[in-house]
Structure formats: structure tokens, C-alpha cells
mmCIF file of C-alpha atoms and ligand atoms in Angstrom:
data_model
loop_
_atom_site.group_PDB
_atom_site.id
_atom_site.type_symbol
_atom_site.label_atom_id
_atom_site.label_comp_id
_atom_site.label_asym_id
_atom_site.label_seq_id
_atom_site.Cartn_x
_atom_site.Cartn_y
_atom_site.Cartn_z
ATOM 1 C CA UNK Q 1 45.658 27.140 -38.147
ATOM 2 C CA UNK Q 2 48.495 25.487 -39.488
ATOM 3 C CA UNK Q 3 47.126 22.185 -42.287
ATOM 4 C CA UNK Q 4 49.076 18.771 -41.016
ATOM 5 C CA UNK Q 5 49.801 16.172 -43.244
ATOM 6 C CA UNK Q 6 50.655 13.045 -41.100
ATOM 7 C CA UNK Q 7 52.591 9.749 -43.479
ATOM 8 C CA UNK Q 8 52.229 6.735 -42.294
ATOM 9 C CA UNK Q 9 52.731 3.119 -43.475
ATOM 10 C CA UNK Q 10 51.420 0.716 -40.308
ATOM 11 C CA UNK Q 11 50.161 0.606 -36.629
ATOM 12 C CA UNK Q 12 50.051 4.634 -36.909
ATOM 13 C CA UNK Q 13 50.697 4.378 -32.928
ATOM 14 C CA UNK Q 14 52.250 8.129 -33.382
ATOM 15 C CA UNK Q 15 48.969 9.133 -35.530
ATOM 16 C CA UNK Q 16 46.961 8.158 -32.501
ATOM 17 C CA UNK Q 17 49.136 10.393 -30.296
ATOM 18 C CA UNK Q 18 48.256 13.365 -32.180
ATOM 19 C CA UNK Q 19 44.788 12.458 -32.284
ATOM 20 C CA UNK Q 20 44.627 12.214 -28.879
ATOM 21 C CA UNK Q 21 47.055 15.968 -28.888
ATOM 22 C CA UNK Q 22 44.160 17.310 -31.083
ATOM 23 C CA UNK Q 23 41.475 16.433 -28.495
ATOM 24 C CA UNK Q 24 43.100 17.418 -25.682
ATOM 25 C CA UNK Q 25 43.902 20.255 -27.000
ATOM 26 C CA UNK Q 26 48.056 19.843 -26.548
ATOM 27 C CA UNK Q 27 47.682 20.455 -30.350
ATOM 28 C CA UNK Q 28 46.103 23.755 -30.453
ATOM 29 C CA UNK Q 29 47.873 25.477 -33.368
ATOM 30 C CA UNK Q 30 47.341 23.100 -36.769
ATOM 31 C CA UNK Q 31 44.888 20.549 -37.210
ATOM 32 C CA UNK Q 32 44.979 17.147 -39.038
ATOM 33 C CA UNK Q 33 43.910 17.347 -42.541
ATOM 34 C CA UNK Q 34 45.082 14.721 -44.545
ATOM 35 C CA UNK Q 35 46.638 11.161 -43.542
ATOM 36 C CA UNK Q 36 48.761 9.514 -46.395
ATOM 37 C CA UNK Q 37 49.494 5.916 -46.157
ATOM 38 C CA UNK Q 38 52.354 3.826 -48.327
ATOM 39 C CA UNK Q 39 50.620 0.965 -47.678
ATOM 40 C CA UNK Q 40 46.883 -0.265 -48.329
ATOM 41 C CA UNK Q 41 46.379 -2.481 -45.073
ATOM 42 C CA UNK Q 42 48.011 0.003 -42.124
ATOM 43 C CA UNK Q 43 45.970 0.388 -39.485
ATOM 44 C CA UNK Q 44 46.992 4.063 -39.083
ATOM 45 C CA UNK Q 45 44.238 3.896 -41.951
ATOM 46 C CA UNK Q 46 41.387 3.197 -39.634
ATOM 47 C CA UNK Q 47 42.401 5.658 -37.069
ATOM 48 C CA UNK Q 48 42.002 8.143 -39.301
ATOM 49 C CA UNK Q 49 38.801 6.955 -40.693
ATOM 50 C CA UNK Q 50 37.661 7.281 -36.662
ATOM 51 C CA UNK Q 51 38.532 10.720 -35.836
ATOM 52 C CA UNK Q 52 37.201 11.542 -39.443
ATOM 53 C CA UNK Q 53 40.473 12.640 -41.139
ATOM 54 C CA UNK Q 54 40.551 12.506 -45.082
ATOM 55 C CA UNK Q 55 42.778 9.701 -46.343
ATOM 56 C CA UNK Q 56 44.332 8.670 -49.693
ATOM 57 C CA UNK Q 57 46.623 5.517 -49.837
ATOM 58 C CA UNK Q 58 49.919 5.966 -52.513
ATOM 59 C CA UNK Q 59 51.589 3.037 -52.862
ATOM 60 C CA UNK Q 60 55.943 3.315 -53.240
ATOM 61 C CA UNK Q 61 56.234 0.410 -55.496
ATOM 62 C CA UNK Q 62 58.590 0.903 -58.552
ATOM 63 C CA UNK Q 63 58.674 4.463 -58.285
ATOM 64 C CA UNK Q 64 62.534 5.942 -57.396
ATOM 65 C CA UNK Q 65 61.868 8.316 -54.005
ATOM 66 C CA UNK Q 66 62.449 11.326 -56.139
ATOM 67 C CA UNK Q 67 59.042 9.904 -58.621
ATOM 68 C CA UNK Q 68 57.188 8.681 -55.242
ATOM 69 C CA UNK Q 69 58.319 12.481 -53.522
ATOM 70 C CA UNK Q 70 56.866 14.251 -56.503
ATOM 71 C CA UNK Q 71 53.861 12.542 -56.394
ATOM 72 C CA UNK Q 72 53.080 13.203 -52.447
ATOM 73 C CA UNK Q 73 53.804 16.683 -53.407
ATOM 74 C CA UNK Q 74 51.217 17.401 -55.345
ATOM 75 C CA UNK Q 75 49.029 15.829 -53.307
ATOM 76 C CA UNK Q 76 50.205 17.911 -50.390
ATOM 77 C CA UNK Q 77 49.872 20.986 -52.469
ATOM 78 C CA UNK Q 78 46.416 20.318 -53.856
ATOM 79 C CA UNK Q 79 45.151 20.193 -49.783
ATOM 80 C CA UNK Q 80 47.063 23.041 -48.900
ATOM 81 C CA UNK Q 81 49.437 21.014 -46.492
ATOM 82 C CA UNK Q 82 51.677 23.466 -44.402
ATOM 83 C CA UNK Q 83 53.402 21.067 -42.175
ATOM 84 C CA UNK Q 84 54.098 17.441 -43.105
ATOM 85 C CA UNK Q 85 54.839 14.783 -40.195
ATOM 86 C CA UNK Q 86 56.235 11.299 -41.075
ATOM 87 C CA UNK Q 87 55.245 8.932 -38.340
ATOM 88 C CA UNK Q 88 55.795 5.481 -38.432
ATOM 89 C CA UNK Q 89 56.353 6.058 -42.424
ATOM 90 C CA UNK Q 90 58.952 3.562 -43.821
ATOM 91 C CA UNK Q 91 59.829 5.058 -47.290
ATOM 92 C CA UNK Q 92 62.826 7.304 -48.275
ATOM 93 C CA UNK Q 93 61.515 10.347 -50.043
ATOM 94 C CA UNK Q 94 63.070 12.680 -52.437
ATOM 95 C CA UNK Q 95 62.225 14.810 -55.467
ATOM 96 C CA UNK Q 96 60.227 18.574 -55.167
ATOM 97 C CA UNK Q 97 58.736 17.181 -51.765
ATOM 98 C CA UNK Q 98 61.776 18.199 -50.069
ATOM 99 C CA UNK Q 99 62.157 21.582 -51.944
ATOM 100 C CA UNK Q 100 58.657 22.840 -51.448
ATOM 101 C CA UNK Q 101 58.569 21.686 -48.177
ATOM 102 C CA UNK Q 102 61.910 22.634 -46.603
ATOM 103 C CA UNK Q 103 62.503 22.831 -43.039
ATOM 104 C CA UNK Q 104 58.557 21.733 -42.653
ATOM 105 C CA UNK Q 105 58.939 18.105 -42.793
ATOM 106 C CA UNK Q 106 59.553 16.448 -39.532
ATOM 107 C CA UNK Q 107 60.234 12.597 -38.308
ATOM 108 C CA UNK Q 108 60.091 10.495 -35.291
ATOM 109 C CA UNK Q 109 62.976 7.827 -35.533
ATOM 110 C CA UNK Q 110 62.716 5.196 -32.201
ATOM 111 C CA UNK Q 111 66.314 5.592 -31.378
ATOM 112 C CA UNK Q 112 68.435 8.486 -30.032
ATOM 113 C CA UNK Q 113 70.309 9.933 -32.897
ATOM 114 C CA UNK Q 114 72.892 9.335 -34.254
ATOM 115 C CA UNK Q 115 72.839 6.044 -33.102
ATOM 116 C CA UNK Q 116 70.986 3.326 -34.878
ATOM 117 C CA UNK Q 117 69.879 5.486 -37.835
ATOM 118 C CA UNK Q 118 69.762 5.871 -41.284
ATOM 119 C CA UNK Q 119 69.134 3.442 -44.414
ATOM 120 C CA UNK Q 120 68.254 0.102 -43.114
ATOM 121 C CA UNK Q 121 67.353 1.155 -39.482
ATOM 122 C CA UNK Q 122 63.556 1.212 -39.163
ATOM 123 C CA UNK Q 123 61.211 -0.283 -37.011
ATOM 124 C CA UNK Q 124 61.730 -3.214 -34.699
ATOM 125 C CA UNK Q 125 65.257 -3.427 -36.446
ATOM 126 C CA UNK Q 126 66.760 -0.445 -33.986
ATOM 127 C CA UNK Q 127 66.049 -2.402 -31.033
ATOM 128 C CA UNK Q 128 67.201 -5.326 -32.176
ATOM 129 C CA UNK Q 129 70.946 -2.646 -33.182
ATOM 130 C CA UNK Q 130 70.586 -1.164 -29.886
ATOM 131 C CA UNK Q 131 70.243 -4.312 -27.729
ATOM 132 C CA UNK Q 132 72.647 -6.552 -29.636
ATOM 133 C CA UNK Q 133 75.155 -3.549 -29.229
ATOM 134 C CA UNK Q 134 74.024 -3.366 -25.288
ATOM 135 C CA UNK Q 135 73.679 0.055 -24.318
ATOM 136 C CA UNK Q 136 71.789 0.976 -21.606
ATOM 137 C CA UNK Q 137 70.193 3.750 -22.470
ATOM 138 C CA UNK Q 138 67.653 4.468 -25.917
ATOM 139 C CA UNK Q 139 65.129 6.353 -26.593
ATOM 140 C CA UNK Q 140 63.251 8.922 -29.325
ATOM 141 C CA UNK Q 141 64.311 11.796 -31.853
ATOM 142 C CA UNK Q 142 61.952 13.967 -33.422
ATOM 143 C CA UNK Q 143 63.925 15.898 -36.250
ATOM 144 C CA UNK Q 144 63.772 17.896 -39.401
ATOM 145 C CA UNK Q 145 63.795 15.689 -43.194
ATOM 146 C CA UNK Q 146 66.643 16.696 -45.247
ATOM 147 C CA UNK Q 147 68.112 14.515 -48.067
ATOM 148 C CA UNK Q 148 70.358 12.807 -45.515
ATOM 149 C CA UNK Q 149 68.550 9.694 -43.889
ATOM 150 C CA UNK Q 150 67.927 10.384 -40.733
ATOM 151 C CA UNK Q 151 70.120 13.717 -40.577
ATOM 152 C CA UNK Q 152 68.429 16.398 -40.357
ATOM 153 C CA UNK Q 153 68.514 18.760 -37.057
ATOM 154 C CA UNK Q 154 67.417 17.281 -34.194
ATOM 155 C CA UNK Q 155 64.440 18.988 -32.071
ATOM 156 C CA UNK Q 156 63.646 17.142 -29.195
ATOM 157 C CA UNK Q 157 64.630 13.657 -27.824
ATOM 158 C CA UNK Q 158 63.764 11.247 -24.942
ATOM 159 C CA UNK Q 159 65.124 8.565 -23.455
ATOM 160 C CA UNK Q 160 64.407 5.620 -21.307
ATOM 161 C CA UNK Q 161 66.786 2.871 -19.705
ATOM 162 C CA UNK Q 162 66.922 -0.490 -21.275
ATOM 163 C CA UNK Q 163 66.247 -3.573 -19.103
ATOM 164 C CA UNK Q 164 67.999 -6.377 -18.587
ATOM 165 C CA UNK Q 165 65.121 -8.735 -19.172
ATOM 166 C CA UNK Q 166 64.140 -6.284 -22.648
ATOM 167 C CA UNK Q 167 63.640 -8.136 -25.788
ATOM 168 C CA UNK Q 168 63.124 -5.539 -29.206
ATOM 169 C CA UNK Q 169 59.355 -5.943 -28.468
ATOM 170 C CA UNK Q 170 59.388 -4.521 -25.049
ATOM 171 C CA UNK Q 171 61.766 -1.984 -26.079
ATOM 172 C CA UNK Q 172 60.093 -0.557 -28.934
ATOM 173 C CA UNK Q 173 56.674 -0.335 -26.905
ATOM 174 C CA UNK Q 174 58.264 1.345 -24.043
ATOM 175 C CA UNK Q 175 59.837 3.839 -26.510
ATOM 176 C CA UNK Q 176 57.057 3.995 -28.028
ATOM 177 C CA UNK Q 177 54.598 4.969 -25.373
ATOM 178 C CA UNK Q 178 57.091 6.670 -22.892
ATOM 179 C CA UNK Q 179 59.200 8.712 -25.676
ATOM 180 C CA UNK Q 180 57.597 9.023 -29.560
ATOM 181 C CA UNK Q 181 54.022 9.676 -27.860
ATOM 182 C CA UNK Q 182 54.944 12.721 -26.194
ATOM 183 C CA UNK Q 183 57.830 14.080 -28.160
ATOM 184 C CA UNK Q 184 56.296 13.687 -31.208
ATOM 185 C CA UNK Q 185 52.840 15.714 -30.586
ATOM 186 C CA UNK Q 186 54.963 18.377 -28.346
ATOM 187 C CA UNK Q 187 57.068 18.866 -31.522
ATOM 188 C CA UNK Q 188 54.308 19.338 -33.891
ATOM 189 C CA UNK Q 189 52.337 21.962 -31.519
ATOM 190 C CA UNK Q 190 55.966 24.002 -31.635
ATOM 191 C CA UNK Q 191 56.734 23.984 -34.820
ATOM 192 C CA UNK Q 192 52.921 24.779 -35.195
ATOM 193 C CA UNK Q 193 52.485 27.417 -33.302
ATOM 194 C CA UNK Q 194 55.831 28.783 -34.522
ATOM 195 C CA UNK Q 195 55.074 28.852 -38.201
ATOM 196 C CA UNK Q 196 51.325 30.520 -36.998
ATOM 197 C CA UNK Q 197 53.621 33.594 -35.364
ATOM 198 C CA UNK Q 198 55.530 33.665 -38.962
ATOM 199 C CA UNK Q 199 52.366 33.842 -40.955
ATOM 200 C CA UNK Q 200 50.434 36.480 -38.962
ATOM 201 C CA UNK Q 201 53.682 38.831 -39.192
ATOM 202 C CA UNK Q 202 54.182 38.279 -43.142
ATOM 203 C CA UNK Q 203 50.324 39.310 -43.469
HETATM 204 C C1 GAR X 1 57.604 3.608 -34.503
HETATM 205 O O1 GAR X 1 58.495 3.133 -33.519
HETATM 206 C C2 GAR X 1 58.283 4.637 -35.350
HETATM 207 O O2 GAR X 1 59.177 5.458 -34.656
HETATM 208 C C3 GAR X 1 59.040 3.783 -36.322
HETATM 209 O O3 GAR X 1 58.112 2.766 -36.638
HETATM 210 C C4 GAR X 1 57.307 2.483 -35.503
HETATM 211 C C5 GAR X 1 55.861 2.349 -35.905
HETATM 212 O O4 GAR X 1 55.154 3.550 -35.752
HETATM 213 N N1 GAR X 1 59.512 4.535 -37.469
HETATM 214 C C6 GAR X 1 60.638 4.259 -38.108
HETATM 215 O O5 GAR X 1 61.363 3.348 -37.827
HETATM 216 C C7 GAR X 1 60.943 5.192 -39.279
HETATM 217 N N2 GAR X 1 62.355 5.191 -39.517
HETATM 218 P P1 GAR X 1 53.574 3.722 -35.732
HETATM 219 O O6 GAR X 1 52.985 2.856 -34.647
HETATM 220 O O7 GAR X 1 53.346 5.186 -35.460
HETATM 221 O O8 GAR X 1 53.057 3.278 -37.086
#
């Protein structure tokens, strides 16, 4: 089994999707070990206290992203994360973090890259870019954490049509429900399941 390390910093909507992954059994080839929140009062916090998932809160404030990267590191390290999935986490991240765990950090961004992403676009703030620019379409990326905000190769997206009537909040929930919740948990049992083939042939 591949060890998942899900960040989080709010609702934890996406956590809940792989919950749910885990107990339908979608998520098959890691399991949830470890939930890491940036912020003391998410309620991503009390999901994981439900489905029984160990959690420790570490709090960004007045540490650079390389000092708050090296610190999620080694606690990453000292639980024997493999796989490390940002959902819903709203902290840039730097330092060792994304050395040791190259190519096995993943995000879900509520937009379809490259539009409406990078520093600054985060939460209901891409809906509000995406209908004040008017497109029709948006949607969901799930891709790989590199230095480069938001940059990283892409491995799956979704999209849905935006409404006439939508305001952000409508947007973000449909995009939410009908995009992150199944790309996200699809992604993770891939890369999963992938990185389960690499360790039984290296053995
Ligand atoms: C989700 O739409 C997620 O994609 C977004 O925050 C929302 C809350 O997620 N993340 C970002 O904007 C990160 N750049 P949650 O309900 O899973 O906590």
C-alpha cells in the first residue's frame, strides 16, 4: 500500500472525496495516513477525526515556504508518507519538501489550467477571474507540485459549462462536486497504483 498524506487548510470537501474513494474502494492502492492542516479551525480537521485518520495541525505563520516546507517534511518522513496530496491547501511550499518528494506531490486547482492560476488565484477568487472574464466553460486540474505555482504537469482535468445565472458560489460548488470530487480521487488511485507496480519491481 502506498502511505497518503492529504494537506488541507478548510472545508476539506476533496478530503471527503477520498474518504468516500477509500470506502468504496475506488482507492484501492494507498490508504490515508496522515491529514495535515495549515490552519487550527478547518473542518477538513473533523473529517478526519471521523474516518479515524491521524492529524497534526502546522500553522504557516512567519515561516518563509522553504522553513514551513522543511518542516512538513519531516513530518512526512517521520510517518513514512509516500504520496502527498494538497487539497483545498492554501499555502505555497518550498524547501526539501519538494526535493524529497519529487514528482509525488499532487494538487487540485478549481480552474482549468493555465487559466486562472498561480499566486493569488485560490479559492472562491478563480470564479470570481473566470466569470468576470466570461468564459463559458471551467472546470478542474489535478497536477504534479513543482516550484512553479500552479505549473507542474497536468494529469487529468474536467470541465463543466458556466451558467448564465452562475455567481462564484454556484460555480465553485458545481466544480467542486462535478469535477475536483472525481478527478481528484481517480488521480490519487493512478498515481497509487502506479508507484505500487514501481516498488514491487525494485524489490
Ligand atoms: C477547492 O475548490 C479547491 O480546489 C481549492 O479550494 C477549495 C476548497 O477545497 N483550492 C485552491 O484554490 C488551491 N489553489 P476543500 O473543500 O477541499 O477544502
Amino acid at each position: 500500500m502506498i502511505n497518503i498524506a492529504v494537506l488541507v487548510s478548510g472545508g476539506g470537501t476533496n478530503l471527503g472525496a477520498l474518504i468516500k474513494a477509500c470506502d468504496t474502494g475506488l482507492l484501492k492502492s494507498g490508504r490515508l495516513c496522515l491529514v495535515v492542516s495549515s490552519n487550527p479551525s478547518a473542518y477538513a480537521l473533523e473529517r478526519a477525526e471521523n474516518a479515524g485518520i491521524k492529524k497534526v495541525v502546522l500553522q504557516r505563520k512567519g515561516k518563509t515556504p522553504e522553513e514551513y516546507g522543511d518542516e512538513i517534511c519531516a513530518v512526512l518522513k517521520s510517518e513514512n508518507i509516500d504520496l502527498v496530496v494538497l487539497a483545498g491547501f492554501m499555502c505555497i511550499l518550498g524547501g526539501t519538501l519538494l526535493e524529497e518528494y519529487r514528482n509525488r506531490i499532487i494538487n487540485v486547482h478549481p480552474s482549468l489550467i493555465p487559466s486562472f492560476c498561480g499566486e493569488g488565484f485560490y479559492g472562491l477568487r478563480v470564479h470570481e477571474a473566470a466569470l468576470a472574464y466570461g468564459v463559458k466553460v471551467s472546470g478542474a486540474t489535478v497536477h504534479i507540485v513543482t516550484d512553479v505555482v500552479d505549473g507542474g504537469k497536468i494529469l487529468k482535468q474536467k470541465a463543466v459549462d458556466v451558467l448564465p445565472d452562475d455567481t462564484a458560489e454556484t460555480l465553485q460548488r458545481r466544480i467542486m462536486t462535478e469535477c475536483e470530487q472525481i478527478i481528484l480521487p481517480e488521480a490519487v488511485e493512478e498515481l497509487c497504483a502506479c508507484m505500487l507496480l514501481e516498488k514491487q519491481e525494485n524489490f
